[in-house]
Amino acid sequence: MFGRLNLATRAVNRSRQLLLMVAIVALLCGGRHLRAQVDQGTITGTATDTQGAVVPGAKVTLTQLDTGFVLQGTTNNAGIYVFSPVKIGRYSVAITMPGFESVTHTDLTLDVNQTLTVDFTLNPGNVTQSVTVQATAAELLQKEDASTGQVVSSQVINDTPLALRNYVFIAQLAAGVTEANGSRGQGRGDFNANGLRAEQNNFILDGVDNNSNQVDFLNGASFVVKPPPDALAEFKVQTSDYDAEFGHSAGAVVNAAIKSGTNELHGDMWEYVRNNDLGVARDFFNRTCNGSVCTPGQVPPYHQNQFGATLGGPFLKDKLFWFGDLEVLRIISPTNGTYTVPTALMRTGDFSELLSSNPTLNGHVTTLYEPGSGGATPLGAPCGNNTPGVTQKFCPGEIDKVAENILNLYPQPNNGPTGLTSNNYVVNTSTGDNAVSWDGRIDWNPTAKDQAFFRMSYYNERGTYNPPLGTILDGGGYGSDGSNVNMGENYALSYTHTFTPTLINEFRFGYNWGHPQWVPLSANTNVSAQEGLGGIPYSPGNGGLPNTAISGLSGIGGPQWYPAIEYENVFQFLDNVTKVKGRHTIKMGVDYQHVRVATTAPIAPHGYYDFSGFYTSNPSVSNTGFGAADFLADNDTPAGAPVGSAPGSIDNAELTAFFNIDNVRWYRAAYVQDQWRVMPKLTLNVGLRYENFQPVEERHDHQSLWYPTSIAPGAGTSNFVLAASQKNTYLAPGFLNLLAKDHINLEYTGTRSLVQPQYTQFAPRVGLDYTVTNKLVARAGFGLF
């Protein structure tokens, strides 16, 4: 249910790379219809008389209807005029020429990254005589762009039913696009375009980078910020054959633009509501069973409120405008799952229930043996607690008290008959998800030759996933346990100056900041020490029990790779120059990005244990041994495990350092694009892009590289490479001995990234557009991306 109210509507290598980029531009520059500039567009056309002859020197006036901004130009010797780049929006184009009637085309809509062709036919007459022409269907055709894609207007965005009002889902309606099944960002709209992975898409917001650079997309999407649908003027999805201005990746380009203020006050308000009071269906699995009798649970609480508003208007009419939006999301949703917890007897060291031949309680008979006996002594036999086929119970003194206490922290079985040893616990918890986002934009048109805007966007989402086995035991999975943070900021600054009607420069600065984080709810509590476990590292943010796998039971402890804490900072500088000459419009530009990503995600910073049931099994006999029995056994800790770290018979133990990785790299690109109108109906698009992706460097040189140099059984060789700054770093003798034993050469290099960059990443683009009729356009293209 919803309501809406409309108010009114990085030094030699770098130098070499820069010189190479300049050489590319100089070589190819040697402009009619310019391709649109990212989030802006181009309005162009030809003036002819009634006999089809071109009309040079005619005065052309372009007026943005919503802001009153006016640009003026003239048709060149080929009768062509070009206005580029200009902001998206509603326009009128008027042309006057002595000896001809004045003609005005009005109600023209310029979309993002569009070249809008508006041709004029001038009738002889007095200049005071005027003709007004409304926009026609022919002007909607994509006539001078070989790319394939789709523009989505503000009205379509608002009228499309969207889960959580995420406009990215609409991109999945474009041709060649499908949802990214299995990707981390699937739930936030990430998609595959023409068979490429979702991570190959390029998200642009107001002409600047909006891509997530997280190593594992911990933020849950391949973009950083997501404005609400009501804040978008429109967006465009280009899936192939786009021109050389676009690089970064080989998938689709999702190019979105936020609304700007106009001379009229405009805005809206909304609230979307979903909750279980509105008839939410009962989950079939939300029930508890005792034998064949199952009792339905209550309808789980679900409450979703998503509300916000937009508002924009003028500071100074025709000169200075403002726009802002705010959206808040509040969700409480149910989660449920079925787990395996120890029965009441197991908690006392009695595993006789595993001997039951009743398949409804235990799938098969499981026999246990005295820990470490290799299957020679039945469990409990030394003290008479074993009767063949009846009991298998630990002797007094064999149970570790710490392990017993931890086992008793498991919740009691609540599903199935007494004695059920698997899937005997059903839990229903709630998950909280709260988010707030806002955007603010200021547009300034100080003169007819200058345009500027500044926009900032903010996103802050906080979620809580209650652990299924309680705060101490935890037992949750990666990405669905504990508390999460997803914060993002995006800034855009643009300044466009018109030197002459045929020479325009645009500079942009962009900044991305992101901070995703996943930590267990006990991250700041030394739970291990509290429960009697010694030798477990603890520091604020690294609390909780070790991640522990116990065969036959659901695992306990916080997830591995927790805590997961990441930050990204991306600075972007872009400059684009447009030159119009005759039938050619040449556009060239550079794109510099400095990318820094810090990651804290150790595998097992507070330990990992695996109780597989090996110590209470007969290795040569199947259906023997049980992980919970190994866990309870008071055996010596095996070699390699931290002394005193955990009770029981550990099959495997791991511990990793609590560390942070701080990676940096440069992305540098340059391009040149020529839009050449060969004939009135044929436009040729030719471009070349150069890209240099610097290999990642760790800011403190804390990285290594290993690669084989020869392969032979028992005699292969390889190199282990470290940065030269690490020559004085202590390496353990045991590690050096292993290198020598295995024919691994230790090498130090002055190249901080440890690998050599590539300098040959050229991406040519060729496309053509042919207007067959006023209602039919044929397009073709080729490119390397």
XYZ file of C-alpha atoms in Angstrom, residues 17-659:
643
model
C 51.444 6.524 -19.663
C 50.377 10.172 -19.721
C 52.487 10.857 -22.810
C 50.969 7.827 -24.484
C 47.482 9.084 -23.801
C 48.318 12.523 -25.201
C 49.857 10.888 -28.285
C 46.681 8.939 -28.908
C 44.592 12.070 -28.806
C 47.041 14.023 -30.989
C 47.197 11.213 -33.542
C 43.496 10.833 -33.961
C 42.507 14.463 -33.901
C 43.185 15.470 -37.312
C 33.558 17.729 -35.703
C 28.517 17.012 -37.191
C 26.952 15.062 -34.598
C 28.418 14.606 -31.183
C 27.557 11.664 -29.036
C 26.096 12.787 -25.812
C 28.304 13.414 -22.804
C 27.511 10.720 -20.241
C 24.644 12.167 -18.218
C 24.052 15.044 -20.635
C 23.105 15.077 -24.287
C 23.339 16.711 -27.676
C 20.777 18.525 -29.772
C 21.717 18.854 -33.426
C 20.177 19.119 -36.855
C 20.346 20.455 -40.378
C 18.600 23.458 -41.871
C 17.457 23.171 -45.493
C 15.106 25.094 -47.702
C 12.105 23.651 -49.473
C 14.329 22.551 -52.405
C 16.636 20.555 -50.074
C 19.551 23.007 -50.261
C 21.374 23.633 -46.984
C 20.966 26.970 -45.265
C 24.237 28.208 -43.689
C 24.469 31.117 -41.279
C 21.003 30.718 -39.792
C 20.650 31.773 -36.162
C 19.608 28.923 -33.844
C 18.348 29.470 -30.303
C 18.062 26.639 -27.765
C 15.897 27.227 -24.681
C 15.539 24.910 -21.703
C 11.890 25.239 -20.873
C 12.118 24.463 -17.149
C 15.044 26.755 -16.229
C 14.981 29.441 -18.921
C 18.633 28.748 -19.860
C 19.360 29.952 -23.407
C 22.135 28.965 -25.833
C 22.651 30.481 -29.257
C 24.530 29.263 -32.324
C 24.492 29.303 -36.114
C 24.372 26.708 -38.824
C 27.755 26.061 -40.483
C 28.544 25.808 -44.193
C 26.964 22.359 -44.226
C 23.770 23.786 -42.704
C 24.458 21.946 -39.451
C 24.081 23.249 -35.909
C 25.197 21.450 -32.713
C 24.474 22.168 -29.055
C 26.631 19.915 -26.870
C 26.860 19.075 -24.115
C 23.545 20.199 -22.715
C 21.654 18.972 -19.704
C 18.773 16.580 -20.088
C 15.312 18.051 -19.932
C 12.643 19.781 -22.000
C 13.719 22.133 -24.776
C 12.591 24.250 -27.667
C 14.783 25.029 -30.713
C 14.105 28.095 -32.848
C 15.759 29.105 -36.121
C 15.673 32.441 -37.949
C 17.168 33.470 -41.277
C 16.441 36.588 -43.315
C 14.173 35.711 -46.209
C 12.641 32.737 -44.444
C 9.896 32.175 -41.948
C 10.984 31.554 -38.336
C 10.484 27.977 -37.189
C 10.326 26.675 -33.617
C 10.332 23.029 -32.553
C 8.981 22.767 -29.032
C 8.204 20.183 -26.372
C 11.442 18.359 -27.178
C 12.723 15.943 -24.537
C 16.484 15.306 -24.363
C 17.316 12.057 -22.610
C 20.499 11.022 -20.834
C 23.406 10.295 -23.233
C 21.179 10.998 -26.250
C 21.846 12.731 -29.530
C 18.540 14.357 -30.439
C 18.234 15.259 -34.118
C 15.936 18.184 -34.905
C 16.015 19.140 -38.592
C 14.448 22.281 -40.044
C 12.836 22.952 -43.389
C 12.598 26.704 -43.951
C 9.891 28.221 -46.097
C 10.478 31.482 -47.927
C 8.833 34.372 -46.189
C 9.218 37.199 -43.731
C 11.278 36.527 -40.583
C 8.406 37.884 -38.539
C 6.279 35.005 -39.737
C 6.687 31.970 -37.491
C 5.802 28.305 -37.497
C 5.687 26.178 -34.345
C 6.197 22.425 -34.678
C 5.390 19.964 -31.949
C 7.765 17.038 -31.316
C 7.102 14.098 -33.617
C 7.639 10.356 -33.386
C 10.591 10.620 -35.811
C 12.508 12.610 -33.196
C 12.207 9.672 -30.812
C 14.279 7.431 -33.077
C 17.922 6.803 -32.186
C 19.467 7.937 -35.457
C 23.164 8.604 -34.785
C 24.246 6.144 -32.133
C 25.195 2.509 -32.809
C 24.864 1.386 -29.202
C 22.040 -0.802 -28.014
C 20.229 0.236 -24.907
C 17.150 1.696 -23.353
C 16.228 4.983 -21.667
C 13.960 4.768 -18.636
C 12.092 7.958 -17.860
C 11.095 9.302 -14.482
C 7.465 8.363 -15.075
C 8.340 4.769 -15.983
C 10.579 4.531 -12.900
C 7.762 5.678 -10.658
C 5.048 3.625 -12.314
C 6.964 0.311 -12.201
C 6.284 -1.876 -9.130
C 9.681 -2.248 -7.431
C 10.782 -4.370 -4.482
C 12.224 -1.903 -1.941
C 11.932 0.764 -4.641
C 15.317 -0.054 -6.257
C 15.501 1.407 -9.757
C 18.324 -1.008 -10.782
C 15.777 -3.810 -11.073
C 14.210 -1.984 -14.017
C 17.474 -2.483 -15.945
C 16.647 -6.185 -16.004
C 13.871 -5.367 -18.474
C 16.390 -4.254 -21.122
C 17.205 -6.542 -24.051
C 20.083 -8.947 -23.384
C 19.809 -8.542 -19.616
C 18.969 -11.156 -16.995
C 19.195 -11.279 -13.215
C 22.578 -12.284 -11.758
C 21.582 -15.559 -10.152
C 24.044 -16.561 -7.430
C 25.834 -13.226 -7.220
C 26.131 -11.384 -3.920
C 24.300 -8.430 -5.415
C 21.360 -10.381 -6.820
C 19.050 -9.141 -4.096
C 19.929 -5.522 -4.835
C 19.289 -5.649 -8.562
C 22.670 -6.699 -9.994
C 22.274 -8.231 -13.425
C 24.171 -9.971 -16.232
C 24.296 -8.269 -19.626
C 24.930 -10.322 -22.767
C 26.452 -13.183 -20.788
C 28.901 -11.064 -18.760
C 29.028 -11.182 -14.977
C 27.352 -8.489 -12.920
C 30.755 -7.190 -11.776
C 31.423 -6.141 -15.392
C 28.712 -3.483 -15.363
C 29.598 0.189 -15.075
C 27.406 2.349 -12.843
C 27.561 6.100 -13.461
C 25.700 8.729 -11.453
C 25.596 12.275 -12.776
C 28.597 11.493 -14.986
C 30.938 10.189 -12.247
C 31.903 6.722 -11.023
C 29.426 4.961 -8.757
C 31.028 1.466 -8.781
C 31.858 -0.580 -5.724
C 35.567 -1.519 -5.544
C 35.194 -3.883 -2.607
C 37.181 -7.079 -3.169
C 34.135 -9.223 -2.488
C 31.255 -6.763 -2.828
C 30.686 -6.913 0.907
C 28.224 -4.069 0.493
C 25.950 -6.469 -1.376
C 25.942 -4.718 -4.746
C 28.261 -3.581 -7.527
C 27.235 0.065 -6.977
C 27.801 2.342 -3.962
C 24.790 4.610 -3.566
C 21.222 4.107 -4.747
C 19.043 7.195 -4.989
C 15.309 6.661 -4.593
C 13.316 6.416 -7.824
C 11.601 9.750 -7.237
C 15.010 11.523 -7.204
C 15.981 10.310 -10.679
C 15.266 12.343 -13.765
C 15.930 9.186 -15.781
C 18.582 6.578 -16.465
C 19.894 4.713 -19.494
C 21.089 1.133 -19.890
C 23.554 0.537 -22.746
C 24.430 -3.106 -23.251
C 26.827 -3.128 -26.240
C 28.586 -1.063 -28.940
C 28.719 2.093 -26.845
C 31.351 4.633 -27.903
C 34.922 5.235 -26.667
C 33.828 7.613 -23.937
C 32.771 4.613 -21.908
C 35.314 2.108 -20.556
C 36.067 0.626 -17.151
C 34.378 -2.692 -17.912
C 32.825 -4.737 -20.674
C 29.268 -5.167 -19.439
C 26.372 -2.774 -19.478
C 26.590 0.939 -18.707
C 23.933 2.109 -16.256
C 23.881 5.872 -16.562
C 21.627 7.681 -14.093
C 20.944 11.366 -13.535
C 19.425 12.994 -10.479
C 16.824 15.682 -10.930
C 17.716 19.332 -10.730
C 15.749 22.309 -9.605
C 13.730 24.396 -12.024
C 11.993 27.745 -12.042
C 8.928 26.098 -10.564
C 8.700 24.524 -7.126
C 8.219 20.778 -7.577
C 8.357 17.665 -5.408
C 6.457 14.750 -4.001
C 6.007 12.639 -0.890
C 5.461 8.903 -0.491
C 5.042 6.072 1.947
C 4.937 2.367 1.148
C 3.653 -0.010 3.806
C 3.713 -3.802 4.127
C 3.027 -5.774 7.291
C 1.497 -8.991 8.557
C -1.638 -7.148 9.550
C -2.398 -6.868 5.837
C -2.804 -10.590 5.317
C 0.753 -11.969 5.096
C 0.586 -15.707 4.403
C 1.685 -18.186 7.063
C 5.066 -19.857 6.360
C 4.577 -23.620 6.047
C 7.892 -24.277 7.868
C 6.969 -22.042 10.784
C 5.692 -24.886 12.952
C 6.735 -27.347 15.638
C 6.113 -31.060 15.436
C 5.830 -33.888 17.928
C 5.806 -37.097 15.954
C 3.225 -36.811 13.246
C 1.402 -33.982 15.009
C 2.536 -30.500 13.937
C 1.308 -27.258 15.412
C 1.356 -24.121 13.186
C 3.287 -21.219 14.596
C 2.039 -17.692 14.765
C 2.186 -15.527 11.687
C 5.695 -14.067 11.985
C 5.905 -10.310 12.434
C 6.745 -8.408 9.260
C 6.731 -4.648 9.190
C 8.048 -2.536 6.319
C 7.757 1.216 6.041
C 9.492 3.140 3.286
C 8.826 6.854 3.176
C 10.395 10.035 1.916
C 10.076 13.175 -0.140
C 11.705 15.258 -2.864
C 11.632 18.995 -3.323
C 13.305 21.342 -5.802
C 13.044 24.911 -6.980
C 14.892 28.159 -7.746
C 17.218 30.268 -5.601
C 17.511 32.798 -8.428
C 15.185 32.442 -11.349
C 16.929 31.317 -14.549
C 20.293 31.197 -12.681
C 20.540 29.174 -9.478
C 18.501 26.066 -8.603
C 18.322 23.510 -5.814
C 16.983 19.976 -5.393
C 16.986 17.488 -2.514
C 15.469 14.187 -1.487
C 15.281 12.006 1.598
C 14.173 8.383 1.992
C 13.925 6.207 5.106
C 13.486 2.423 5.223
C 12.403 0.448 8.277
C 11.994 -3.358 8.065
C 11.432 -6.026 10.694
C 11.227 -9.432 9.010
C 11.098 -13.025 10.228
C 13.826 -15.627 9.746
C 13.433 -19.283 10.527
C 15.569 -22.374 10.283
C 15.890 -25.961 11.398
C 18.998 -27.001 13.327
C 20.389 -30.000 15.189
C 21.033 -29.634 18.913
C 22.142 -32.261 21.483
C 19.449 -34.226 23.229
C 19.119 -34.203 26.988
C 21.034 -37.498 27.272
C 23.882 -36.335 25.030
C 24.462 -33.362 27.311
C 25.324 -35.853 30.095
C 27.665 -37.923 27.903
C 25.069 -40.607 27.127
C 24.904 -41.408 23.401
C 22.738 -44.503 23.637
C 20.103 -42.878 21.416
C 22.464 -43.314 18.456
C 22.010 -47.061 18.804
C 18.305 -46.842 18.108
C 17.231 -48.734 15.011
C 14.121 -46.559 14.674
C 14.701 -44.686 11.382
C 12.332 -41.910 12.402
C 14.614 -41.036 15.330
C 18.033 -41.909 13.937
C 18.675 -42.654 10.295
C 21.086 -45.477 11.106
C 22.791 -47.080 14.089
C 25.970 -45.209 15.056
C 28.521 -46.977 17.265
C 31.024 -45.063 19.382
C 34.396 -46.131 20.782
C 36.675 -44.929 23.542
C 38.474 -41.819 22.323
C 41.830 -42.674 20.756
C 41.316 -46.450 20.914
C 41.032 -46.684 17.139
C 37.823 -48.642 17.450
C 39.246 -51.305 19.794
C 37.255 -50.377 22.905
C 33.548 -49.576 22.920
C 32.621 -46.299 24.564
C 32.066 -46.814 28.321
C 33.452 -50.345 28.397
C 36.281 -49.576 30.921
C 33.695 -48.675 33.542
C 30.889 -50.998 32.527
C 28.818 -48.269 30.866
C 28.510 -50.334 27.744
C 26.059 -53.084 27.047
C 26.277 -54.268 23.460
C 23.450 -52.766 21.477
C 22.025 -50.871 24.422
C 24.237 -48.196 25.997
C 27.299 -46.178 25.046
C 28.024 -43.684 27.756
C 31.203 -41.935 28.918
C 32.797 -43.120 32.151
C 33.015 -40.694 35.058
C 35.936 -38.303 34.621
C 36.074 -38.644 30.833
C 34.005 -35.561 30.177
C 35.664 -32.155 29.949
C 33.724 -29.745 32.126
C 34.215 -26.763 29.824
C 32.922 -28.789 26.892
C 29.998 -30.002 28.966
C 29.073 -26.441 29.930
C 29.252 -25.307 26.315
C 27.153 -28.240 25.136
C 24.520 -27.284 27.654
C 24.326 -23.795 26.159
C 22.595 -25.265 23.131
C 18.853 -24.622 23.217
C 16.691 -27.583 24.073
C 15.090 -29.616 21.256
C 11.657 -28.357 20.335
C 10.867 -30.282 17.176
C 9.949 -33.940 16.802
C 9.584 -36.757 19.298
C 11.891 -37.309 22.253
C 15.103 -38.981 21.104
C 15.152 -37.396 17.639
C 18.858 -36.810 16.974
C 18.744 -34.536 13.922
C 16.705 -31.543 12.795
C 15.242 -31.372 16.250
C 15.255 -27.612 16.782
C 13.267 -24.967 14.967
C 14.034 -21.322 15.596
C 12.072 -18.281 14.534
C 13.830 -14.955 14.981
C 13.493 -11.482 13.559
C 15.832 -9.408 11.434
C 16.028 -5.647 11.500
C 17.019 -3.526 8.499
C 17.084 0.257 8.756
C 18.359 2.634 6.084
C 18.376 6.336 5.385
C 19.543 8.028 2.198
C 19.532 11.544 0.824
C 20.763 13.552 -2.137
C 21.346 17.267 -2.555
C 22.107 19.129 -5.773
C 22.758 22.740 -6.766
C 22.797 23.901 -10.404
C 24.236 27.277 -11.434
C 24.031 28.963 -14.825
C 25.957 32.224 -14.225
C 26.288 33.117 -17.915
C 25.271 31.758 -21.283
C 28.816 30.302 -21.576
C 29.088 28.698 -18.145
C 27.200 25.947 -16.395
C 28.063 24.182 -13.139
C 26.526 21.824 -10.624
C 27.457 20.123 -7.352
C 25.732 17.045 -6.025
C 26.280 14.893 -2.932
C 24.612 11.600 -2.053
C 24.560 9.680 1.232
C 23.455 6.145 2.108
C 23.512 4.521 5.557
C 22.051 1.074 6.199
C 22.230 -0.851 9.480
C 20.987 -4.407 9.954
C 20.789 -6.957 12.758
C 20.591 -10.730 12.258
C 19.926 -12.587 15.486
C 22.144 -15.715 15.830
C 20.089 -18.911 15.721
C 21.725 -20.536 18.785
C 21.825 -17.463 21.002
C 24.328 -14.671 21.458
C 26.986 -16.875 23.159
C 26.924 -19.950 20.921
C 25.979 -17.944 17.831
C 26.044 -20.563 15.033
C 25.134 -18.126 12.273
C 26.400 -18.067 8.705
C 28.531 -15.557 6.827
C 26.505 -12.613 5.666
C 23.422 -13.569 7.633
C 24.636 -13.250 11.227
C 25.352 -10.423 13.612
C 25.213 -6.748 12.781
C 26.029 -5.199 9.441
C 26.797 -1.703 8.228
C 26.568 -0.499 4.655
C 27.500 3.141 4.203
C 28.218 5.013 0.993
C 28.826 8.551 -0.166
C 29.139 9.914 -3.682
C 30.036 13.456 -4.771
C 29.989 15.073 -8.213
C 31.254 18.497 -9.302
C 30.943 19.681 -12.897
C 31.919 22.883 -14.733
C 31.253 23.427 -18.442
C 32.605 26.414 -20.372
C 31.755 27.380 -23.941
C 34.794 29.047 -25.543
C 33.020 29.315 -28.886
C 29.833 27.687 -30.154
C 32.110 24.984 -31.698
C 34.590 24.520 -28.815
C 33.415 23.404 -25.375
C 35.278 22.010 -22.338
C 33.792 20.144 -19.429
C 35.641 19.257 -16.193
C 34.300 16.907 -13.570
C 35.442 15.685 -10.180
C 33.962 12.654 -8.478
C 34.489 11.001 -5.107
C 33.252 7.668 -3.820
C 33.445 6.497 -0.216
C 32.150 3.171 1.013
C 32.173 1.292 4.306
C 30.573 -2.147 4.562
C 30.998 -4.224 7.714
C 29.818 -7.534 9.161
C 30.580 -8.453 12.790
C 29.033 -10.932 15.260
C 26.868 -9.563 18.013
C 29.527 -10.706 20.548
C 32.356 -8.917 18.699
C 33.230 -6.815 21.752
C 32.823 -9.552 24.367
C 35.567 -12.032 25.379
C 33.140 -14.929 25.329
C 35.870 -17.607 25.069
C 37.472 -16.556 28.346
C 34.101 -16.298 30.018
C 33.302 -19.875 29.048
C 36.685 -21.239 30.189
C 38.493 -21.513 26.857
C 42.158 -20.486 27.134
C 44.565 -19.255 24.457
C 41.899 -17.645 22.287
C 42.994 -14.203 21.039
C 40.711 -11.343 21.883
C 40.641 -7.684 21.052
C 37.715 -5.297 20.683
C 35.899 -6.279 17.543
C 37.328 -9.820 17.634
C 35.219 -11.468 20.279
C 32.992 -14.487 20.430
C 33.559 -18.224 20.476
C 35.838 -19.839 17.867
C 34.037 -21.083 14.820
C 33.544 -24.741 15.655
C 32.280 -27.563 13.477
C 30.844 -30.531 15.368
C 29.669 -33.376 13.174
C 26.194 -34.500 14.065
C 25.306 -31.095 15.514
C 24.903 -27.630 14.153
C 28.178 -25.703 14.416
C 28.772 -22.991 16.979
C 30.804 -19.783 17.219
C 30.921 -16.762 14.984
C 31.336 -17.243 11.234
C 34.774 -17.511 9.675
C 36.032 -14.328 7.959
C 34.384 -12.344 10.766
C 34.865 -9.571 11.494
C 34.692 -8.352 7.898
C 35.435 -4.627 7.728
C 36.164 -2.760 4.504
C 36.634 0.827 3.370
C 37.042 2.319 -0.090
C 38.060 5.778 -1.259
C 37.958 6.642 -4.958
C 38.953 10.023 -6.406
C 38.097 10.684 -10.041
C 39.141 13.501 -12.392
C 37.638 13.795 -15.862
C 38.010 16.347 -18.622
C 36.210 16.308 -21.970
C 36.753 18.627 -24.931
C 34.305 18.937 -27.820
C 35.154 20.457 -31.198
C 32.654 20.844 -34.023
C 33.971 21.282 -37.589
C 31.884 20.804 -40.672
C 30.314 17.367 -40.687
C 32.568 16.145 -37.860
C 32.175 16.467 -34.141
C 35.297 15.322 -32.303
C 35.255 14.634 -28.617
C 38.335 13.695 -26.577
C 38.946 13.271 -22.910
C 40.875 11.765 -20.026
C 39.754 9.858 -16.939
C 41.943 9.424 -13.846
C 40.894 7.421 -10.817
C 42.823 6.735 -7.621
C 41.349 3.701 -5.891
C 42.116 2.693 -2.311
C 40.475 -0.287 -0.631
C 41.204 -1.396 2.953
C 40.079 -4.883 3.991
C 40.007 -6.625 7.352
C 38.701 -10.158 6.869
C 40.970 -12.799 8.498
C 39.847 -16.387 8.061
C 39.911 -17.460 11.706
C 41.091 -14.565 13.903
C 39.736 -16.169 17.078
C 40.280 -19.774 16.036
C 38.603 -22.588 14.163
C 38.008 -26.131 15.417
C 36.684 -29.244 13.782
C 35.364 -32.183 15.787
C 34.653 -34.758 13.105
C 34.007 -37.825 15.275
C 37.320 -39.419 14.214
C 38.538 -40.076 17.774
C 35.410 -41.978 18.796
C 35.274 -43.980 15.558
C 36.707 -47.146 14.086
C 38.362 -45.729 10.932
C 37.807 -48.991 9.051
C 34.105 -49.217 9.866
C 31.372 -46.912 8.598
C 28.715 -45.358 10.829
C 31.085 -44.978 13.763
C 32.162 -41.920 15.692
C 30.251 -38.779 16.605
C 31.496 -35.178 16.723
C 29.702 -34.256 19.949
C 31.361 -37.219 21.705
C 34.786 -36.075 20.478
C 33.947 -32.607 21.776
C 33.099 -33.906 25.246
C 36.151 -36.232 25.479
C 38.867 -35.104 27.920
C 41.779 -36.073 25.652
C 45.173 -34.508 25.184
C 45.091 -31.777 22.566
C 46.708 -33.038 19.351
C 50.026 -31.681 18.132
C 49.662 -28.406 16.276
C 46.655 -27.097 18.166
C 47.083 -24.235 20.644
C 47.701 -25.664 24.113
C 44.735 -25.239 26.377
C 42.750 -23.697 23.601
C 39.830 -26.039 23.526
C 38.535 -29.197 25.122
C 38.056 -32.529 23.453
C 39.650 -34.391 20.599
C 40.223 -31.872 17.827
C 40.444 -33.223 14.312
C 41.565 -29.889 12.886
C 42.466 -26.489 14.351
C 43.370 -23.179 12.730
C 44.308 -19.705 13.884
C 45.081 -16.694 11.689
C 46.440 -13.261 12.544
C 44.104 -10.332 12.908
C 45.322 -8.121 10.050
